[in-house]
Each structure stands twice: as structure tokens, then as C-alpha cells.
Short mmCIF file of C-alpha atoms in Angstrom, two decimals:
data_model
loop_
_atom_site.label_atom_id
_atom_site.label_comp_id
_atom_site.label_asym_id
_atom_site.label_seq_id
_atom_site.Cartn_x
_atom_site.Cartn_y
_atom_site.Cartn_z
CA MET B 7 344.51 -138.93 -123.67
CA LEU B 8 341.59 -136.77 -122.76
CA ALA B 9 338.62 -138.23 -121.04
CA ARG B 10 335.50 -138.74 -123.10
CA LYS B 11 333.69 -135.88 -121.33
CA GLN B 12 336.58 -133.49 -122.07
CA GLN B 13 336.58 -134.52 -125.77
CA ALA B 14 332.87 -133.89 -126.01
CA VAL B 15 333.18 -130.43 -124.44
CA LEU B 16 336.04 -129.47 -126.77
CA GLY B 17 334.00 -130.68 -129.78
CA LEU B 18 331.07 -128.51 -128.83
CA ILE B 19 333.35 -125.50 -128.36
CA PHE B 20 334.94 -126.08 -131.82
CA CYS B 21 331.57 -126.37 -133.57
CA PHE B 22 330.28 -123.21 -131.90
CA ALA B 23 333.43 -121.27 -132.87
CA SER B 24 333.18 -122.47 -136.47
CA PHE B 25 329.56 -121.35 -136.64
CA LEU B 26 330.49 -117.87 -135.39
CA LEU B 27 333.33 -117.63 -137.93
CA ILE B 28 331.12 -118.60 -140.89
CA PHE B 29 328.30 -116.29 -139.83
CA SER B 30 330.62 -113.28 -139.46
CA ALA B 31 332.26 -113.94 -142.84
CA ARG B 32 328.99 -114.40 -144.78
CA GLY B 33 328.81 -110.77 -145.84
CA ARG B 34 332.42 -110.76 -147.06
CA ILE B 35 331.83 -114.00 -149.02
CA ALA B 36 328.80 -112.51 -150.75
CA GLU B 37 330.71 -109.32 -151.56
CA HIS B 38 333.61 -111.31 -152.98
CA ALA B 39 331.31 -113.58 -154.96
CA SER B 40 329.69 -110.60 -156.66
CA ARG B 41 333.10 -109.55 -158.01
CA ILE B 42 333.97 -112.93 -159.51
CA SER B 43 333.74 -113.17 -163.31
CA PHE B 44 332.02 -116.42 -164.25
CA PRO B 45 332.81 -117.77 -167.71
CA TYR B 46 329.65 -119.89 -167.91
CA PRO B 47 326.10 -118.63 -168.09
CA GLY B 48 322.93 -120.07 -166.71
CA ARG B 49 323.05 -123.05 -164.40
CA TYR B 50 326.82 -122.94 -163.97
CA ARG B 51 326.68 -119.72 -162.00
CA ALA B 52 325.57 -119.74 -158.37
CA GLN B 53 324.23 -116.48 -157.00
CA LEU B 54 323.39 -115.32 -153.51
CA LEU B 55 319.92 -113.89 -153.92
CA PRO B 56 317.90 -111.99 -151.35
CA VAL B 57 314.75 -113.63 -150.13
CA VAL B 58 311.72 -111.75 -151.46
CA GLU B 59 308.04 -112.31 -151.05
CA ALA B 60 306.39 -113.62 -154.21
CA PRO B 61 303.92 -111.13 -155.75
CA PRO B 62 300.29 -112.18 -155.80
CA ILE B 63 298.92 -113.60 -159.06
CA PRO B 64 296.97 -110.78 -160.71
CA GLU B 65 293.31 -111.26 -161.35
CA ILE B 66 292.37 -111.73 -165.00
CA ALA B 67 290.36 -108.75 -166.18
CA LEU B 68 287.09 -109.62 -167.86
CA GLN B 69 287.30 -108.29 -171.42
CA ASN B 70 283.75 -107.07 -171.74
CA THR B 71 281.98 -103.78 -171.51
CA ALA B 72 278.53 -102.26 -171.49
CA ILE B 73 276.87 -101.39 -174.80
CA ASN B 74 277.69 -97.73 -175.47
CA GLU B 75 276.90 -95.64 -178.51
CA THR B 76 278.99 -95.72 -181.67
CA THR B 77 280.74 -92.54 -182.79
CA LEU B 78 282.61 -91.26 -185.85
CA PRO B 79 285.88 -89.89 -184.43
CA ALA B 80 287.03 -88.42 -187.75
CA GLY B 81 283.60 -87.57 -189.14
CA THR B 82 282.76 -88.91 -192.60
CA PRO B 83 285.47 -87.50 -194.86
CA ALA B 84 285.49 -90.19 -197.57
CA CYS B 85 283.14 -92.77 -199.04
CA GLY B 86 284.38 -96.32 -198.55
CA PHE B 87 286.82 -95.48 -195.75
CA THR B 88 284.74 -95.02 -192.59
CA LEU B 89 286.28 -94.89 -189.13
CA PHE B 90 284.18 -95.86 -186.09
CA ASP B 91 284.64 -95.96 -182.35
CA ARG B 92 282.73 -98.81 -180.67
CA LEU B 93 281.61 -100.78 -183.71
CA TYR B 94 279.63 -103.90 -182.85
CA VAL B 95 279.50 -107.32 -184.51
CA ARG B 96 277.15 -110.19 -183.75
CA ASN B 97 276.46 -113.27 -185.88
CA GLY B 98 278.40 -111.74 -188.77
CA THR B 99 276.36 -108.53 -188.88
CA ILE B 100 277.97 -105.17 -188.13
CA TYR B 101 276.01 -102.76 -185.92
CA VAL B 102 276.15 -99.05 -185.27
CA VAL B 103 274.44 -98.12 -182.01
CA THR B 104 273.24 -94.53 -181.92
CA SER B 105 270.42 -92.35 -180.70
CA ASN B 106 271.02 -90.05 -183.69
CA SER B 107 271.02 -92.08 -186.89
CA THR B 108 271.16 -88.93 -189.05
CA ALA B 109 274.74 -88.37 -187.87
CA PHE B 110 275.84 -91.44 -189.83
CA PRO B 111 276.16 -91.82 -193.60
CA HIS B 112 273.88 -94.02 -195.64
CA LEU B 113 275.28 -97.52 -195.37
CA LYS B 114 275.80 -97.82 -199.14
CA TYR B 115 278.72 -95.41 -198.66
CA VAL B 116 280.18 -97.67 -195.97
CA ILE B 117 279.72 -101.29 -197.05
CA SER B 118 278.15 -103.42 -199.77
CA LEU B 119 276.81 -106.84 -200.59
CA PRO B 120 279.62 -109.42 -200.48
CA GLU B 121 279.73 -109.76 -204.26
CA ASP B 122 282.06 -108.85 -207.13
CA ARG B 123 281.54 -105.59 -209.00
CA VAL B 124 280.18 -106.77 -212.36
CA ASN B 125 278.30 -104.84 -215.05
CA TRP B 126 277.45 -101.97 -212.72
CA LYS B 127 275.24 -104.23 -210.63
CA LYS B 128 273.73 -102.45 -207.65
CA LEU B 129 275.32 -103.78 -204.46
CA ASP B 130 273.64 -101.77 -201.70
CA PRO B 131 273.95 -103.60 -198.36
CA THR B 132 271.10 -105.35 -196.59
CA ASP B 133 270.45 -105.76 -192.86
CA LYS B 134 272.55 -108.92 -193.02
CA GLU B 135 275.71 -106.90 -193.68
CA MET B 136 275.15 -103.87 -191.44
CA GLN B 137 272.49 -102.09 -189.40
CA VAL B 138 272.10 -98.81 -187.56
CA ILE B 139 270.12 -99.43 -184.36
CA SER B 140 269.02 -97.43 -181.33
CA PRO B 141 270.27 -98.09 -177.79
CA GLU B 142 266.87 -99.62 -177.00
CA GLN B 143 267.12 -101.99 -179.95
CA ALA B 144 270.69 -102.81 -178.95
CA LYS B 145 269.50 -104.27 -175.64
CA GLU B 146 267.36 -106.78 -177.51
CA ILE B 147 269.78 -107.54 -180.35
CA LEU B 148 273.20 -107.23 -178.71
CA GLY B 149 272.46 -107.82 -175.04
CA GLU B 150 273.88 -105.92 -172.10
CA HIS B 151 277.60 -106.49 -172.62
CA ALA B 152 280.11 -106.98 -175.44
CA ILE B 153 283.49 -108.66 -175.67
CA VAL B 154 286.11 -106.00 -176.35
CA VAL B 155 288.40 -106.20 -179.38
CA ASP B 156 290.87 -103.52 -178.42
CA GLY B 157 293.15 -101.35 -180.51
CA MET B 158 292.75 -100.19 -184.10
CA SER B 159 291.22 -102.71 -186.51
CA MET B 160 291.03 -102.52 -190.29
CA ILE B 161 288.07 -104.40 -191.77
CA PHE B 162 288.49 -104.82 -195.53
CA TYR B 163 284.98 -105.78 -196.59
CA ASP B 164 285.77 -106.78 -200.16
CA THR B 165 285.94 -109.86 -202.33
CA LYS B 166 289.16 -111.03 -203.94
CA GLN B 167 288.16 -109.50 -207.31
CA PHE B 168 290.53 -106.52 -207.09
CA MET B 169 292.26 -107.32 -203.84
CA ALA B 170 294.87 -109.69 -205.29
CA HIS B 171 296.84 -107.00 -207.12
CA TYR B 172 299.84 -104.98 -205.99
CA TYR B 173 298.45 -101.61 -207.07
CA HIS B 174 294.90 -102.20 -205.85
CA TRP B 175 296.05 -103.54 -202.47
CA TRP B 176 298.79 -101.03 -201.67
CA GLY B 177 297.91 -98.10 -203.89
CA GLU B 178 294.21 -98.04 -203.04
CA ILE B 179 293.17 -100.14 -200.04
CA ILE B 180 296.16 -99.59 -197.75
CA LEU B 181 297.05 -96.09 -198.95
CA GLY B 182 293.45 -94.90 -198.70
CA ALA B 183 293.02 -96.40 -195.24
CA ILE B 184 296.23 -94.87 -193.92
CA ARG B 185 295.40 -91.51 -195.50
CA ILE B 186 292.05 -91.34 -193.70
CA TYR B 187 293.42 -92.78 -190.44
CA SER B 188 296.14 -90.12 -190.43
CA THR B 189 293.50 -87.38 -190.22
CA MET B 190 293.01 -88.38 -186.59
CA SER B 191 296.32 -86.70 -185.76
CA LEU B 192 294.84 -83.36 -186.84
CA LEU B 193 292.10 -83.50 -184.20
CA PRO B 194 292.52 -81.26 -181.13
CA GLY B 195 294.22 -83.04 -178.26
CA MET B 196 295.22 -86.08 -180.31
CA GLN B 197 298.73 -87.25 -179.50
CA GLU B 198 301.17 -88.45 -182.13
CA PRO B 199 302.16 -90.95 -183.23
CA LEU B 200 298.78 -92.58 -183.66
CA PRO B 201 298.38 -96.10 -182.25
CA GLU B 202 299.64 -98.79 -184.59
CA ILE B 203 297.09 -100.91 -186.41
CA SER B 204 296.32 -103.96 -184.29
CA ARG B 205 294.86 -106.28 -186.92
CA PHE B 206 293.50 -106.61 -190.45
CA LEU B 207 290.26 -108.52 -191.00
CA LEU B 208 289.19 -109.89 -194.39
CA PRO B 209 285.69 -111.29 -193.71
CA LEU B 210 285.03 -112.28 -197.34
CA ILE B 211 288.36 -113.99 -198.09
CA PRO B 212 288.35 -117.70 -197.16
CA ASP B 213 291.89 -118.52 -198.27
CA HIS B 214 295.11 -116.92 -199.55
CA SER B 215 293.41 -115.37 -202.57
CA TRP B 216 294.04 -111.84 -201.28
CA ARG B 217 297.70 -112.29 -202.22
CA ASP B 218 298.90 -110.98 -205.57
CA ARG B 219 300.35 -113.23 -208.25
CA ALA B 220 303.80 -111.65 -207.98
CA GLY B 221 303.93 -112.44 -204.26
CA VAL B 222 304.54 -108.84 -203.22
CA ASP B 223 301.60 -107.91 -201.00
CA GLY B 224 302.10 -110.44 -198.22
CA PRO B 225 305.79 -109.86 -197.47
CA LEU B 226 305.34 -106.09 -197.61
CA MET B 227 302.48 -106.33 -195.10
CA ARG B 228 304.76 -108.19 -192.68
CA ALA B 229 307.44 -105.53 -193.14
CA ALA B 230 305.04 -102.61 -192.68
CA PHE B 231 302.90 -104.10 -189.89
CA PRO B 232 305.06 -106.76 -188.23
CA THR B 233 302.81 -107.22 -185.19
CA ALA B 234 299.41 -107.05 -186.90
CA PRO B 235 297.83 -110.38 -187.92
CA ILE B 236 295.84 -110.69 -191.13
CA GLU B 237 292.68 -112.61 -190.27
CA ARG B 238 290.43 -114.10 -192.94
CA ALA B 239 286.90 -115.47 -193.18
CA ASP B 240 287.57 -118.30 -190.74
CA HIS B 241 288.19 -115.71 -188.02
CA TRP B 242 284.91 -113.98 -188.88
CA GLN B 243 283.19 -117.37 -188.79
CA ASP B 244 284.60 -118.04 -185.32
CA LEU B 245 282.90 -114.87 -184.09
CA ILE B 246 279.63 -116.09 -185.60
CA VAL B 247 279.89 -119.53 -183.99
CA LEU B 248 280.44 -118.00 -180.56
CA ASN B 249 277.07 -116.22 -180.87
CA GLN B 250 278.31 -113.34 -178.73
CA THR B 251 278.48 -109.59 -179.19
CA PHE B 252 281.90 -108.14 -179.95
CA VAL B 253 282.80 -104.47 -179.91
CA PHE B 254 285.74 -103.11 -181.87
CA GLU B 255 287.27 -100.31 -179.85
CA ARG B 256 288.20 -98.46 -183.04
CA ALA B 257 287.73 -99.84 -186.54
CA MET B 258 287.71 -98.70 -190.14
CA ILE B 259 285.48 -100.39 -192.69
CA VAL B 260 287.04 -100.24 -196.14
CA SER B 261 284.75 -101.01 -199.07
CA ARG B 262 285.63 -100.67 -202.76
CA THR B 263 281.98 -100.49 -203.75
CA GLY B 264 281.32 -97.91 -201.04
CA ALA B 265 284.26 -95.82 -202.26
CA HIS B 266 282.96 -95.87 -205.82
CA GLN B 267 279.75 -94.20 -204.63
CA SER B 268 281.75 -90.97 -204.45
CA PRO B 269 281.30 -88.52 -207.35
CA LEU B 270 285.09 -88.20 -207.44
CA ALA B 271 285.38 -91.91 -208.20
CA GLY B 272 283.07 -91.36 -211.13
CA LEU B 273 285.35 -88.55 -212.33
CA TRP B 274 288.73 -90.21 -211.83
CA GLY B 275 287.76 -93.87 -211.85
CA LYS B 276 289.77 -94.94 -208.79
CA MET B 277 288.76 -96.35 -205.41
CA ILE B 278 291.03 -93.88 -203.64
CA SER B 279 289.43 -90.89 -205.40
CA SER B 280 287.11 -90.17 -202.48
CA THR B 281 290.08 -89.56 -200.16
CA MET B 282 291.87 -87.05 -202.38
CA ASN B 283 290.00 -83.96 -201.18
CA VAL B 284 290.61 -84.80 -197.52
CA THR B 285 293.19 -82.71 -195.64
CA VAL B 286 295.95 -84.92 -194.25
CA PRO B 287 299.20 -84.28 -192.35
CA ASP B 288 302.33 -83.57 -194.35
CA ARG B 289 304.27 -86.75 -195.06
CA PHE B 290 301.53 -88.89 -193.55
CA TRP B 291 302.97 -91.92 -195.39
CA GLU B 292 306.57 -91.49 -194.22
CA PRO B 293 306.41 -93.52 -190.97
CA LEU B 294 305.04 -96.53 -192.85
CA ARG B 295 307.43 -96.09 -195.79
CA GLY B 296 310.45 -95.84 -193.52
CA ARG B 297 309.51 -98.90 -191.49
CA LEU B 298 308.75 -101.01 -194.54
CA VAL B 299 311.97 -100.09 -196.35
CA LYS B 300 314.11 -100.70 -193.28
CA ASN B 301 312.46 -104.03 -192.51
CA THR B 302 312.77 -105.16 -196.14
CA VAL B 303 316.22 -103.87 -197.06
CA GLY B 304 317.93 -103.80 -193.67
CA TYR B 305 318.57 -100.05 -193.66
CA LEU B 306 316.81 -96.84 -194.66
CA PRO B 307 318.54 -94.81 -197.39
CA VAL B 308 318.64 -91.09 -196.61
CA LEU B 309 318.66 -88.57 -199.44
CA ASP B 310 319.41 -84.87 -199.22
CA GLU B 311 317.25 -82.27 -200.97
CA SER B 312 319.36 -82.51 -204.12
CA GLY B 313 318.60 -86.22 -204.36
CA VAL B 314 322.06 -87.47 -203.38
CA VAL B 315 322.11 -90.57 -201.16
CA THR B 316 323.99 -89.58 -198.01
CA THR B 317 323.98 -92.95 -196.25
CA GLU B 318 326.12 -95.93 -197.20
CA PRO B 319 326.29 -96.92 -199.97
CA ARG B 320 326.40 -93.26 -201.01
CA SER B 321 325.79 -91.71 -204.40
CA SER B 322 327.49 -88.65 -205.83
CA VAL B 323 324.50 -87.55 -207.91
CA PRO B 324 320.72 -88.19 -207.88
CA ILE B 325 319.62 -91.66 -208.98
CA VAL B 326 317.15 -92.12 -211.84
CA THR B 327 315.48 -95.52 -212.15
CA TYR B 328 313.99 -96.57 -215.47
CA VAL B 329 311.53 -99.41 -214.83
CA SER B 330 311.69 -101.45 -218.03
CA ARG B 331 308.61 -103.42 -219.11
CA GLN B 332 310.19 -104.84 -222.27
CA LYS B 333 309.64 -108.40 -221.05
CA THR B 334 305.88 -107.80 -220.60
CA GLY B 335 302.92 -107.22 -222.90
CA ARG B 336 302.48 -103.47 -222.40
CA ARG B 337 305.81 -101.99 -223.49
CA LEU B 338 307.66 -99.50 -225.65
CA THR B 339 308.67 -100.14 -229.20
CA GLU B 340 312.15 -101.63 -229.08
CA GLU B 341 313.53 -98.70 -231.06
CA ASP B 342 312.14 -96.15 -228.61
CA HIS B 343 313.21 -98.24 -225.62
CA GLN B 344 316.79 -98.10 -226.86
CA GLY B 345 316.43 -94.41 -227.69
CA LEU B 346 315.21 -93.65 -224.17
CA ILE B 347 318.17 -95.49 -222.68
CA ARG B 348 320.58 -93.51 -224.89
CA SER B 349 319.05 -90.23 -223.72
CA LEU B 350 319.30 -91.27 -220.07
CA LEU B 351 322.89 -92.47 -220.52
CA GLU B 352 323.79 -89.05 -221.91
CA LEU B 353 322.61 -87.51 -218.64
CA GLU B 354 324.75 -89.99 -216.75
CA GLU B 355 327.79 -89.25 -218.92
CA GLU B 356 327.32 -85.54 -218.18
CA GLY B 357 327.50 -86.33 -214.47
CA LEU B 358 323.92 -85.25 -213.78
CA ILE B 359 322.49 -88.61 -212.71
CA GLU B 360 323.26 -92.19 -211.82
CA LEU B 361 321.10 -94.45 -214.00
CA ASN B 362 319.44 -97.70 -212.94
CA ILE B 363 317.73 -99.77 -215.63
CA ALA B 364 315.53 -102.03 -213.52
CA VAL B 365 313.78 -105.11 -214.85
CA MET B 366 311.90 -105.68 -211.62
CA GLU B 367 310.91 -109.28 -212.27
CA THR B 368 314.61 -110.23 -212.47
CA LEU B 369 315.58 -108.56 -209.17
CA THR B 370 315.32 -110.00 -205.69
CA PHE B 371 312.50 -108.66 -203.59
CA SER B 372 314.75 -106.62 -201.30
CA LYS B 373 316.73 -105.28 -204.27
CA GLN B 374 313.56 -103.93 -205.87
CA ILE B 375 312.68 -101.98 -202.73
CA GLU B 376 316.25 -100.81 -202.21
CA THR B 377 316.48 -99.57 -205.80
CA VAL B 378 313.46 -97.28 -205.54
CA ALA B 379 314.26 -96.22 -201.96
CA ARG B 380 317.54 -94.77 -203.28
CA SER B 381 315.93 -93.07 -206.29
CA THR B 382 314.82 -89.49 -206.85
CA ILE B 383 313.19 -89.95 -210.26
CA MET B 384 311.31 -92.96 -211.61
CA VAL B 385 310.54 -93.48 -215.31
CA GLY B 386 308.36 -96.19 -216.78
CA VAL B 387 305.44 -97.26 -218.92
CA HIS B 388 302.05 -97.30 -217.17
CA GLY B 389 302.06 -100.48 -215.11
CA ASN B 390 302.47 -102.17 -211.76
CA GLY B 391 306.17 -101.32 -211.46
CA LEU B 392 305.25 -97.67 -210.88
CA THR B 393 303.47 -98.73 -207.68
CA HIS B 394 307.00 -98.99 -206.28
CA GLN B 395 307.01 -95.18 -206.08
CA LEU B 396 305.34 -95.74 -202.69
CA TRP B 397 308.83 -96.52 -201.37
CA MET B 398 310.68 -93.65 -203.10
CA PRO B 399 311.53 -90.83 -200.67
CA PRO B 400 309.68 -87.54 -201.20
CA SER B 401 311.63 -84.36 -201.86
CA SER B 402 311.37 -81.13 -203.81
CA ARG B 403 312.83 -83.01 -206.80
CA SER B 404 311.18 -86.43 -206.52
CA THR B 405 309.40 -87.19 -209.79
CA VAL B 406 307.43 -89.95 -211.50
CA ILE B 407 307.48 -89.93 -215.31
CA GLU B 408 304.73 -92.19 -216.65
CA ILE B 409 304.73 -93.14 -220.34
CA LEU B 410 301.29 -93.72 -221.88
CA TYR B 411 300.02 -94.36 -225.37
CA PRO B 412 299.44 -90.87 -226.84
CA GLY B 413 296.02 -89.49 -225.94
CA ASP B 414 295.30 -92.01 -223.18
CA TYR B 415 295.16 -91.07 -219.52
CA LEU B 416 294.45 -92.90 -216.27
CA HIS B 417 294.93 -91.49 -212.77
CA ASP B 418 296.39 -94.58 -211.07
CA TYR B 419 299.99 -93.46 -210.65
CA GLU B 420 299.30 -89.74 -210.64
CA MET B 421 297.24 -90.27 -207.48
CA LEU B 422 300.05 -92.23 -205.89
CA ALA B 423 302.49 -89.47 -206.77
CA ARG B 424 300.26 -86.79 -205.26
CA ASN B 425 299.95 -88.80 -202.05
CA MET B 426 303.69 -89.36 -201.85
CA GLY B 427 304.68 -85.78 -202.62
CA HIS B 428 306.23 -86.59 -206.02
CA ILE B 429 305.63 -84.50 -209.13
CA HIS B 430 303.95 -86.57 -211.85
CA TYR B 431 304.40 -86.24 -215.61
CA ALA B 432 302.39 -88.11 -218.22
CA ILE B 433 304.35 -88.58 -221.45
CA TRP B 434 302.63 -88.81 -224.83
CA ASN B 435 305.60 -89.59 -227.07
CA ASP B 436 307.23 -86.14 -227.41
CA SER B 437 304.78 -84.12 -225.27
CA SER B 438 304.09 -84.08 -221.55
CA LEU B 439 301.30 -83.26 -219.12
CA THR B 440 301.68 -82.26 -215.49
CA TYR B 441 299.25 -80.63 -213.09
CA LYS B 442 299.62 -78.30 -210.14
CA PRO B 443 297.96 -79.09 -206.79
CA GLY B 444 294.21 -78.73 -207.20
CA GLU B 445 294.35 -79.19 -210.97
CA TRP B 446 293.61 -82.48 -212.74
CA PHE B 447 293.26 -84.08 -216.13
CA LYS B 448 289.52 -84.04 -216.79
CA GLY B 449 288.13 -87.55 -216.54
CA THR B 450 289.93 -90.56 -217.96
CA HIS B 451 290.58 -91.74 -221.48
CA VAL B 452 291.59 -95.02 -223.07
CA GLY B 453 291.02 -94.99 -226.80
CA ASP B 454 292.05 -98.26 -228.41
CA GLY B 455 292.57 -100.78 -225.63
CA LYS B 456 294.86 -102.87 -227.81
CA LYS B 457 297.17 -99.91 -228.30
CA PHE B 458 297.02 -98.90 -224.63
CA HIS B 459 298.03 -102.41 -223.54
CA GLY B 460 300.11 -103.15 -226.61
CA SER B 461 303.78 -103.49 -227.46
CA SER B 462 304.09 -100.40 -229.67
CA ILE B 463 303.98 -97.52 -227.20
CA PRO B 464 306.16 -94.67 -228.49
CA VAL B 465 308.36 -92.31 -226.48
CA HIS B 466 310.79 -89.56 -227.44
CA GLY B 467 313.84 -90.05 -225.24
CA PRO B 468 315.10 -86.44 -225.37
CA THR B 469 311.71 -85.23 -224.09
CA VAL B 470 312.06 -87.40 -221.00
CA ALA B 471 315.68 -86.34 -220.53
CA GLN B 472 314.74 -82.66 -220.66
CA ILE B 473 312.12 -83.12 -217.93
CA ILE B 474 314.75 -84.77 -215.75
CA ARG B 475 317.15 -81.86 -216.34
CA GLU B 476 314.48 -79.38 -215.33
CA ARG B 477 313.41 -81.33 -212.26
CA LEU B 478 316.95 -81.67 -210.94
CA ALA B 479 317.49 -77.94 -211.42
CA VAL B 480 314.61 -76.82 -209.19
CA PRO B 481 315.68 -74.99 -206.01
CA ASP B 482 315.47 -76.66 -202.64
CA SER B 483 312.04 -76.21 -201.11
CA LYS B 484 309.38 -77.99 -199.16
CA VAL B 485 308.23 -81.42 -200.25
CA ASN B 486 305.67 -81.21 -203.03
CA SER B 487 302.14 -80.49 -201.85
CA GLN B 488 299.74 -83.34 -201.20
#
């Protein structure tokens, strides 16, 4: 047996040799370990990680800025849809800071008293709603600094009176706001796409009363603007309670009463009238339409210029959707409803179209949007269902055929069609009206309200069918003019 001293020496030599062996093999172990396929994720996998120095914790930037002057980046193209850079809010009052007040429109074209529009009551704003102040006044009223609300904000300064309606929300408020916002892309040096809208503010809406009865507006907002919150009066009240100055980096104030100050609104009777003589980019609505359809349906149907759906599920011919209102108050006579269907079925039997007869209230939400997103022509009695044309793709053949009681005329769905790039026809039984770009029906007309909203609206089916034949026969060309 070895002496104790010899055993101790041999032990030290063995330990030292083992240490050298492990150290020299460490690189090969790491290389081998990196090639091993581990069947378990997370905590079951051991990794050899390099030692790195932890980055320093970044300092939190103070979100405030000096009080600078307000500007109008897009000018003042439309009453009721006014876009500002550096718009200030303190204690619930909106402020424009400028050394040149004449560069800004009268505030009655921008905002109004927070009241419903009743009996032509004058609703010009007071200093409580909005003020235009000088930089010197701003120092006293707003202080030296403001808390920044960055991005693009939409401030819908309206009561719930007209807001809770599919057409008024999407066909006037949202469409008008996007139309005016899109003009920014026409400015020199402006890069596209424009920044997405960061938030929607409804200062006068304390609850869910902005939502329409059919439950359409809310879900479509989430599909179109998935990252933008919709803040109501409680948010506005929070800003008041803080008793601080806030500055919106870029914001649009949308006001129905302000929009109706436009002479065009007096002529055509619609909130969006004031935006219709503003030059906008071609297909300004397409990015929003595409995103909303895809987020609602799960895919975006693509149509060629002839109207044929080229994505799955495909179609072999253009699709015509007849939006039936026979379960509602305003509707066709039953005889003419059936006659219209027969005329449309004849087109289908000839192989010219694929016909959808859509009773929207019986379809799922996504099916409604999918139906119109695959359509080239939409037919229906004047009513909310025709607002769905917002999701129908524009083309040289896209058409909206609106059936009205003979002699009556409103511009609601014609204006939507012009914005979308669809050709619009108004049908008075066996006659039709359509207008070229720049031409309009003069004024509005509703004779007997009971007949306009009644259940005895006539239509001559062959007249509608002939319009469809003619529209599908037009040569390929650019999308219809805005």
C-alpha cells in the first residue's frame, strides 16, 4: 500500500489532470450541444450563453413640450373637418395658438355648442368650447409647457343624435374624415402611407350610445383601426381633472354642425357635402377598405376589371347583389320585388352574372361584408344596406343602383358611390338618373314622406336589368372618377 503522503500527491495530480481535460474540452462540448435537437421547449433546454454586460436602463423621456403656434397643415378645405397641428386642450376647452388669427376659419365652421341639432337652432360655439389666442395669451392661459398627445387624433365633437347610425357614422363622419386626411398625401414632401390614426375621442358621448342599433359600427371600427382606442367623455373628463395643458400633435376636429355651415350642405343636405369639392388621391379609401374586409372576413377578395372574382372562392362571371328590404318598412311592392328577381335571374340564366339575393339582417356579420366585397353591382331600395357599398371594390364596372319612390331624390348613397369610384343610378320605376363627374341632381326632393318610407315603392325589373347589361359591357378603363 502506498504511504499517505504518496496517496495525497497522486490525488492532487489526478485532480489537476481532470481540470485540464475538462477545460480543453469545453469548446467541443459547447459545439456539440448546439447541434443537439431538444424535444422540449423552455425550461427543459439548457443553453451555454455568453456572458454579456446588461444594458443600462434608459431614462424616461418627459412627454412635454414648449407652447408653439398651431398650424393648419392641409389648409381649410372643408367645413366641419378641420385638421390642426399642435392643438391645445386645457380644462375641456380647445385652444388654437397663433400670432395670425386671420389664417384660421371662424370657429362656427370648426365646432359647435354641445347640443343636438333641433329646429335650426343656432349652435355657434362659445369660449367654453374653443378659443383662438395669441402666444402672449397662451403663456397666461396654458402655461409654459404642454403634455404631448402624439400621433394623429380624431376628435368627433358631436352628440349621439346622428352618431348612432351606420350610414351617418361610416358614410359621413369616418368617410369625410378620411377623405380630408388623405389630402395630406398630396402635399409636397409628404411620404406615403400616412401615419395611422392613433385614437378617436368622443368628448360628448358618456356611454356606448355612439353605437348603432344593428351593432355594426363598433366591430367595423375594430377591424379598420385595430390599434386605435375609442375614448369617450370620461377620458375628456380625466384631462379636465388633471388641470394641465395637453397638446395634440396632429388632430382633426369633426363637427356635424360645422359641416352644415357649408353652402354645399345646404344644396345637398349631407354632412359630407363640404368635402366633395376637395381634391383627393385616387382610391384614397382602398387601404381602409382592404384592411377592414380582410380583418372581418379573413381574406380580401380580388376582382379583375371585368368583375370576376379571381381569388378563392372564384366566380366565373361578375356578381350582382340585390339587397332586399322586404322585411322592413321601406320596401318594394311584393309584385315588383318578384318581378325584379325574375329579371335578374334571366341575366344569371344567360350566363352574364351570378346573383345574390341578400337579406342582410339574416346574414352573419362577416357574411354581409364578404358578400359585398365579392360584388361588382349592388341593387337596392334607398336604405342602410346600401352603406355596404363602402366595402365593394371599385372598378370600371362597379355600380350602385338605388331604387327610390318616383320623383324623390336624396344624395346619401350617390355621395358614397362617388367617393368609392362606383357609378350611381337612381331608379324611378321604369326610368333612371345618373350623373357624370361634376354634375349633380339639383337639390333634394322628398314629396310624400309616407310614400318615400312606405311599402309600395315600384320598380320595373327589366329597366334595372338593362342597366346591368350596359354596365357590364363597358370597356376596361380606369376606376370611375371621384
